[in-house]
PQR file with spaces between the fields and no chain letter, atoms N, CA, C, O and H, PARSE charges and radii, in Angstrom:
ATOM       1  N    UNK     1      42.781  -70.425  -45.943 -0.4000 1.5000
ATOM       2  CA   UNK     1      41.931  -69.741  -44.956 -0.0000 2.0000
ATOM       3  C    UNK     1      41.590  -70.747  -43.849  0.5500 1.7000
ATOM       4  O    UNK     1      41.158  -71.843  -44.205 -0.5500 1.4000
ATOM       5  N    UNK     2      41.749  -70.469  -42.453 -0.4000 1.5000
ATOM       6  CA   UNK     2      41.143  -71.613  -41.495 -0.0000 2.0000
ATOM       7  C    UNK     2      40.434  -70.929  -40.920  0.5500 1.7000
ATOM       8  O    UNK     2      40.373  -69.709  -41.073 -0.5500 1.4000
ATOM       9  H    UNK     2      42.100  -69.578  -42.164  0.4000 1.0000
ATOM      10  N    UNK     3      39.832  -71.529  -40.225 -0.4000 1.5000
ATOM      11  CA   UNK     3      38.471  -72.048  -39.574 -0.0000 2.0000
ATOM      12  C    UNK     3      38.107  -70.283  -38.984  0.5500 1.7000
ATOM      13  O    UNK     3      37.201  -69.561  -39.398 -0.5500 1.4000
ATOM      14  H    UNK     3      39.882  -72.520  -40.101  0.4000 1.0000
ATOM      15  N    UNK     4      39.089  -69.973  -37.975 -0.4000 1.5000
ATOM      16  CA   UNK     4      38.649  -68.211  -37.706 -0.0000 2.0000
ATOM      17  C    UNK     4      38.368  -67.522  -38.855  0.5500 1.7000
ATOM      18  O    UNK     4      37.467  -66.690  -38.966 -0.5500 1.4000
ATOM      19  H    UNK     4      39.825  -70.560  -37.638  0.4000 1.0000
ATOM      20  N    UNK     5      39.161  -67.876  -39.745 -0.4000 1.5000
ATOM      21  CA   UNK     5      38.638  -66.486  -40.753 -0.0000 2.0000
ATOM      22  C    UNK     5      37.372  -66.590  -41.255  0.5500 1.7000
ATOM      23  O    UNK     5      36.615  -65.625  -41.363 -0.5500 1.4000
ATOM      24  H    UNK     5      39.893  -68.552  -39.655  0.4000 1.0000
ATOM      25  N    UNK     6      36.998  -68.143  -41.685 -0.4000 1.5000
ATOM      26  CA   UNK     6      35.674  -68.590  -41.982 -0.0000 2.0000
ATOM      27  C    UNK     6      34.635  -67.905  -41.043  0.5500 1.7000
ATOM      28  O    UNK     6      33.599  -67.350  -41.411 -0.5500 1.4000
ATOM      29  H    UNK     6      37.613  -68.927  -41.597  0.4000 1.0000
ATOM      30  N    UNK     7      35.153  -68.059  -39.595 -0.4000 1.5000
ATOM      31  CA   UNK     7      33.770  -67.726  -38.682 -0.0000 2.0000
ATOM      32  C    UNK     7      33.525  -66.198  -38.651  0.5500 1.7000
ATOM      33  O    UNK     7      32.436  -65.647  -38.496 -0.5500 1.4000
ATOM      34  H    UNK     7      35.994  -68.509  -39.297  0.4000 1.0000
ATOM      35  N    UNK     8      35.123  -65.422  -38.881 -0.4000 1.5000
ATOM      36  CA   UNK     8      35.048  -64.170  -39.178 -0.0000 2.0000
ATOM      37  C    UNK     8      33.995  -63.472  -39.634  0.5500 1.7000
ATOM      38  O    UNK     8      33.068  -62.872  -39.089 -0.5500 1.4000
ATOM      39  H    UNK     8      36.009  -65.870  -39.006  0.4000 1.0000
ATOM      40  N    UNK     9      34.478  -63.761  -41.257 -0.4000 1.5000
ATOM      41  CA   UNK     9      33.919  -63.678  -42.187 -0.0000 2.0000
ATOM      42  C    UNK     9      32.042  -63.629  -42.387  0.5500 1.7000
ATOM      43  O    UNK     9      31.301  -62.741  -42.808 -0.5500 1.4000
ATOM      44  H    UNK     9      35.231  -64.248  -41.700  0.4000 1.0000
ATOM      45  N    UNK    10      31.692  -65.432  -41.712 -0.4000 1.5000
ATOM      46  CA   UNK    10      30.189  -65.292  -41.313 -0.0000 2.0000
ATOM      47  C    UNK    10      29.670  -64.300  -40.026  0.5500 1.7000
ATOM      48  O    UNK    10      28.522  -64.543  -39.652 -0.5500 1.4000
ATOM      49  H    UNK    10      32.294  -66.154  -41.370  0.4000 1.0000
ATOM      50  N    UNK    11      30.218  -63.464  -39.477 -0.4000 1.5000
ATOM      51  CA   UNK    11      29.920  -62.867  -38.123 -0.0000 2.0000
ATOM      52  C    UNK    11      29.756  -62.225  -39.050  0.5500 1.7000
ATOM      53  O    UNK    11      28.599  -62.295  -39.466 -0.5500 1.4000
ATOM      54  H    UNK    11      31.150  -63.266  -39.781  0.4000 1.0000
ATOM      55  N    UNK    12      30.677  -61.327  -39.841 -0.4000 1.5000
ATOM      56  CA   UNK    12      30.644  -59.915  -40.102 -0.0000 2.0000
ATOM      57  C    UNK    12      29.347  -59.741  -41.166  0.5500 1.7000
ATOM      58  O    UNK    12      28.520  -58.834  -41.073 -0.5500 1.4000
ATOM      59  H    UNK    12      31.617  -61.270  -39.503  0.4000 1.0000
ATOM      60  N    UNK    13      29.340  -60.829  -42.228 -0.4000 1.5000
ATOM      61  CA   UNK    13      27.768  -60.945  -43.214 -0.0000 2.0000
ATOM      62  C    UNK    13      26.784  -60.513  -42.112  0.5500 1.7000
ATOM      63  O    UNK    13      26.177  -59.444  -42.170 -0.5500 1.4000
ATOM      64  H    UNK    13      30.012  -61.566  -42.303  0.4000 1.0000
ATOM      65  N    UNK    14      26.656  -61.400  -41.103 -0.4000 1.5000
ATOM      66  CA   UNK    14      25.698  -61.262  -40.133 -0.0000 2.0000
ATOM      67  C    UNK    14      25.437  -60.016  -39.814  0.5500 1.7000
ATOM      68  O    UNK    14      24.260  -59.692  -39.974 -0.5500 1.4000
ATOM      69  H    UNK    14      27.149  -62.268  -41.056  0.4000 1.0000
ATOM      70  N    UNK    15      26.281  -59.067  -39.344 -0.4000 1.5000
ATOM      71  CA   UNK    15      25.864  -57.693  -38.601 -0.0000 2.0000
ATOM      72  C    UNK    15      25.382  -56.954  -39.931  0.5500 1.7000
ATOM      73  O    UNK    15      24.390  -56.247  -40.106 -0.5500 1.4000
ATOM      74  H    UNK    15      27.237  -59.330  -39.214  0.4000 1.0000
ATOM      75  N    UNK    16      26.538  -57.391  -40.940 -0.4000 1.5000
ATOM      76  CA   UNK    16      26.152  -56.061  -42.040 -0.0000 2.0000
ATOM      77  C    UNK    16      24.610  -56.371  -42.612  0.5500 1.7000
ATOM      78  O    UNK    16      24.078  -55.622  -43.431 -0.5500 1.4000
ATOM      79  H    UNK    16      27.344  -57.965  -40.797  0.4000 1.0000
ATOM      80  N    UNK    17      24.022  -57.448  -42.133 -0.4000 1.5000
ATOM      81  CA   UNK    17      22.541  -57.893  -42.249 -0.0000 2.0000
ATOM      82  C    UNK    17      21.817  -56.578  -41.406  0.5500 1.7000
ATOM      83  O    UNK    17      21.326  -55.506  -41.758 -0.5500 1.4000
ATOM      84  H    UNK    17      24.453  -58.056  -41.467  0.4000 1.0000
ATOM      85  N    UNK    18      21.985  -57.115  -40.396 -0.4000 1.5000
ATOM      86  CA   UNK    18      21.557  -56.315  -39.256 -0.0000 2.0000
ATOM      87  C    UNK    18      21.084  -54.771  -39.417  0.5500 1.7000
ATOM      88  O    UNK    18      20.049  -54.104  -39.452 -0.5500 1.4000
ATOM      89  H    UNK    18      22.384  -57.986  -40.110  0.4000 1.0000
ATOM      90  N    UNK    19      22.377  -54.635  -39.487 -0.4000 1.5000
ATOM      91  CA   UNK    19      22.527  -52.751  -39.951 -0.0000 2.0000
ATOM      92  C    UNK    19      21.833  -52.373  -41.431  0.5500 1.7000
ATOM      93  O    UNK    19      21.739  -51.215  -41.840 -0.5500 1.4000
ATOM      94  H    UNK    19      23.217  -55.177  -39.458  0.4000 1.0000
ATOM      95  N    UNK    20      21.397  -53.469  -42.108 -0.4000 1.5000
ATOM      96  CA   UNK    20      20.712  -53.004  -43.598 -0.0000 2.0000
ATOM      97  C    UNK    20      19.064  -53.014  -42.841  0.5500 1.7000
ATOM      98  O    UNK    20      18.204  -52.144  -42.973 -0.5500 1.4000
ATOM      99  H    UNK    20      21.473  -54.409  -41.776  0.4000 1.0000
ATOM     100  N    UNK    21      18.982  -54.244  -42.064 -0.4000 1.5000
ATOM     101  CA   UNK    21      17.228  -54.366  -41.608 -0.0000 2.0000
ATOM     102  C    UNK    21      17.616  -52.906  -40.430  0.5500 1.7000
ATOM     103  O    UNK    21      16.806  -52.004  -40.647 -0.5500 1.4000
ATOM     104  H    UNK    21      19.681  -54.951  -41.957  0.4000 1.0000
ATOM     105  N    UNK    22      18.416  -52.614  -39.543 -0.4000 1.5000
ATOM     106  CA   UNK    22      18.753  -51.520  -39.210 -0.0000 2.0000
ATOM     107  C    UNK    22      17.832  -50.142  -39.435  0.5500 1.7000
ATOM     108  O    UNK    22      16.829  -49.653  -38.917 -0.5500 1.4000
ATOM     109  H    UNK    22      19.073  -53.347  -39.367  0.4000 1.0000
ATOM     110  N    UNK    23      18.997  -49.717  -40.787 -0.4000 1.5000
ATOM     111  CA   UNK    23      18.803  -48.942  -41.479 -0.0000 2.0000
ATOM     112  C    UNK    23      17.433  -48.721  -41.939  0.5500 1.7000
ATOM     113  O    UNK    23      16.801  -47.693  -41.694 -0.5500 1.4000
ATOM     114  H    UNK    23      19.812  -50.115  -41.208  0.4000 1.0000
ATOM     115  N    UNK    24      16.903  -49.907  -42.746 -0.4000 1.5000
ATOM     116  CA   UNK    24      15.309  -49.501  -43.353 -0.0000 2.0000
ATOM     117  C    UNK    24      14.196  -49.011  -42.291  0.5500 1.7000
ATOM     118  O    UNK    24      13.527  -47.979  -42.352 -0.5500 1.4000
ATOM     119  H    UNK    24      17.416  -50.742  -42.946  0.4000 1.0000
ATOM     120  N    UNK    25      14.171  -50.051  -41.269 -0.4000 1.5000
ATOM     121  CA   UNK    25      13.298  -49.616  -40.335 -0.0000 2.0000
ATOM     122  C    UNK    25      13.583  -47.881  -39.662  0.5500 1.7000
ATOM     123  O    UNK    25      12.566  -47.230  -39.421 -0.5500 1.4000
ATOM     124  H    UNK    25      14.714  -50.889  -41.219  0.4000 1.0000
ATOM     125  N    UNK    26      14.903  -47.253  -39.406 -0.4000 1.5000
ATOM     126  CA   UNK    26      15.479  -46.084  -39.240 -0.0000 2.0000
ATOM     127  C    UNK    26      14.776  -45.422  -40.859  0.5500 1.7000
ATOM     128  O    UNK    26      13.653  -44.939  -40.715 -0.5500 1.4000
ATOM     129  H    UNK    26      15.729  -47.782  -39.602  0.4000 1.0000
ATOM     130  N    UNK    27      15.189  -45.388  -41.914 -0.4000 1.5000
ATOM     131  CA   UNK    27      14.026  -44.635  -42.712 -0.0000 2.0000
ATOM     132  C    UNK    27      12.754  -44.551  -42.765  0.5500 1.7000
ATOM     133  O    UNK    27      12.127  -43.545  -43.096 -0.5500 1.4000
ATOM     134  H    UNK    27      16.101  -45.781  -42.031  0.4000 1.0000
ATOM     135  N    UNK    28      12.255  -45.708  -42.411 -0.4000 1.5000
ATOM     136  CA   UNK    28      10.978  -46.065  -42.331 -0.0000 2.0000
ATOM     137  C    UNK    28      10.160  -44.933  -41.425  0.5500 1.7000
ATOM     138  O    UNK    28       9.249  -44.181  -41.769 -0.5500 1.4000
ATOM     139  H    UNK    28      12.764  -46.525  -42.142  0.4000 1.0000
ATOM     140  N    UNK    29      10.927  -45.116  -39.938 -0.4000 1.5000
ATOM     141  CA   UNK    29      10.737  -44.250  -39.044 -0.0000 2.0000
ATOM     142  C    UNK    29      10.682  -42.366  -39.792  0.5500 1.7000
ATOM     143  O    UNK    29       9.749  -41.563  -39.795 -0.5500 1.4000
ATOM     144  H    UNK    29      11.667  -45.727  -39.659  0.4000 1.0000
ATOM     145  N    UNK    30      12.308  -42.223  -40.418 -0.4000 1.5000
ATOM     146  CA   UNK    30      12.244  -41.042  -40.970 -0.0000 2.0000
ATOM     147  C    UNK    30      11.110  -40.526  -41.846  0.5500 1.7000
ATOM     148  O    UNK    30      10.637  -39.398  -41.712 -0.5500 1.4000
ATOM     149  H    UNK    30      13.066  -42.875  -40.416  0.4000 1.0000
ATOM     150  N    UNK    31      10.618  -41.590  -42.931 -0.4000 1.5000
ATOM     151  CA   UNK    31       9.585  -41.129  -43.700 -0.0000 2.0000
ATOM     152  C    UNK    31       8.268  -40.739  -42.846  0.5500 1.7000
ATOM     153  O    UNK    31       7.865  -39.600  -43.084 -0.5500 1.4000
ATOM     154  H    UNK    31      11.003  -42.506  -43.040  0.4000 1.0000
ATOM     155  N    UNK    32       7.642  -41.355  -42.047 -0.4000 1.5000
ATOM     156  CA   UNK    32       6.429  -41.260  -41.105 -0.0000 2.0000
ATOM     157  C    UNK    32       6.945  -39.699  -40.511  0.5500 1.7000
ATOM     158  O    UNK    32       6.217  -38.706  -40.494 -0.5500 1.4000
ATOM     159  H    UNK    32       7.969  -42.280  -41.854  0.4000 1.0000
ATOM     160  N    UNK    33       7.780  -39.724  -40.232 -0.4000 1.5000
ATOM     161  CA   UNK    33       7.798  -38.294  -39.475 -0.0000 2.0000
ATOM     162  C    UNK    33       7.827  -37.073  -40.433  0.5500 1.7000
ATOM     163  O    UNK    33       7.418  -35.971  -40.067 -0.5500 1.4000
ATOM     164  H    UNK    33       8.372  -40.530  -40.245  0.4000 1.0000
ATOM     165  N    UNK    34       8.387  -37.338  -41.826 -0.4000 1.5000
ATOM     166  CA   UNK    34       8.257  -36.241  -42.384 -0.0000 2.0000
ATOM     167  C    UNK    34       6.641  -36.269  -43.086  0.5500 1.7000
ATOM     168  O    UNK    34       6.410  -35.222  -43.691 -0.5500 1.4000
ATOM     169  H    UNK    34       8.720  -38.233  -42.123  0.4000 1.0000
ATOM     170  N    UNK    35       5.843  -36.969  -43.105 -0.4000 1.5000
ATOM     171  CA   UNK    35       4.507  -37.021  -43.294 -0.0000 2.0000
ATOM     172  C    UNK    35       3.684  -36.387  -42.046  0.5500 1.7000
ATOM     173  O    UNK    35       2.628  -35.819  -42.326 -0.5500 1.4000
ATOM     174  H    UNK    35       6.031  -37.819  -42.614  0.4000 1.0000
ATOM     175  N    UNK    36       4.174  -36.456  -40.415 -0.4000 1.5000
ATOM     176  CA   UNK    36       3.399  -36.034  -39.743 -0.0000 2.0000
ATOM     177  C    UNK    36       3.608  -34.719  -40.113  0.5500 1.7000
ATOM     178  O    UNK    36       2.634  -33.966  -40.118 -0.5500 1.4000
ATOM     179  H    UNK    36       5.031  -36.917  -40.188  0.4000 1.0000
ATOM     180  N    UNK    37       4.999  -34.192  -40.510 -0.4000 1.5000
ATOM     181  CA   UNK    37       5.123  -32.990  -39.974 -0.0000 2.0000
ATOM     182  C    UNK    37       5.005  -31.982  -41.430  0.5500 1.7000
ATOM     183  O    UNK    37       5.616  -30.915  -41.492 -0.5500 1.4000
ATOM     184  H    UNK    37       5.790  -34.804  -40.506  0.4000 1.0000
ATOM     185  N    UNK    38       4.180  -32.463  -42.505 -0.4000 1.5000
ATOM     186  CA   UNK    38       3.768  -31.681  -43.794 -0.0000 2.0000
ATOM     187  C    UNK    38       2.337  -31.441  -43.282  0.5500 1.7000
ATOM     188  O    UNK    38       1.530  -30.819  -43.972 -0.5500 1.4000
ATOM     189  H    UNK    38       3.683  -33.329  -42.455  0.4000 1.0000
C-alpha cells in the first residue's frame, strides 16, 4: 500500500465521522419535532 492509499483511506474514516456526528444531530433535530408536534 503507498502513501495515497494511506491518505485515502484516512480522508474517507474522516467524512464517515462526519456523516455519523451528521446523522445524530439530523435525529436529534427529528426527535424535537416529533415532540412539538404530539
Amino acid at each position: 500500500m503507498d502513501n495515497n492509499d494511506k491518505r485515502n483511506l484516512d480522508s474517507s474514516d474522516g467524512i464517515s465521522e462526519e456523516n455519523n456526528l451528521l446523522n445524530e444531530v439530523i435525529n436529534d433535530i427529528s426527535i424535537r419535532n416529533d415532540k412539538d408536534n404530539i
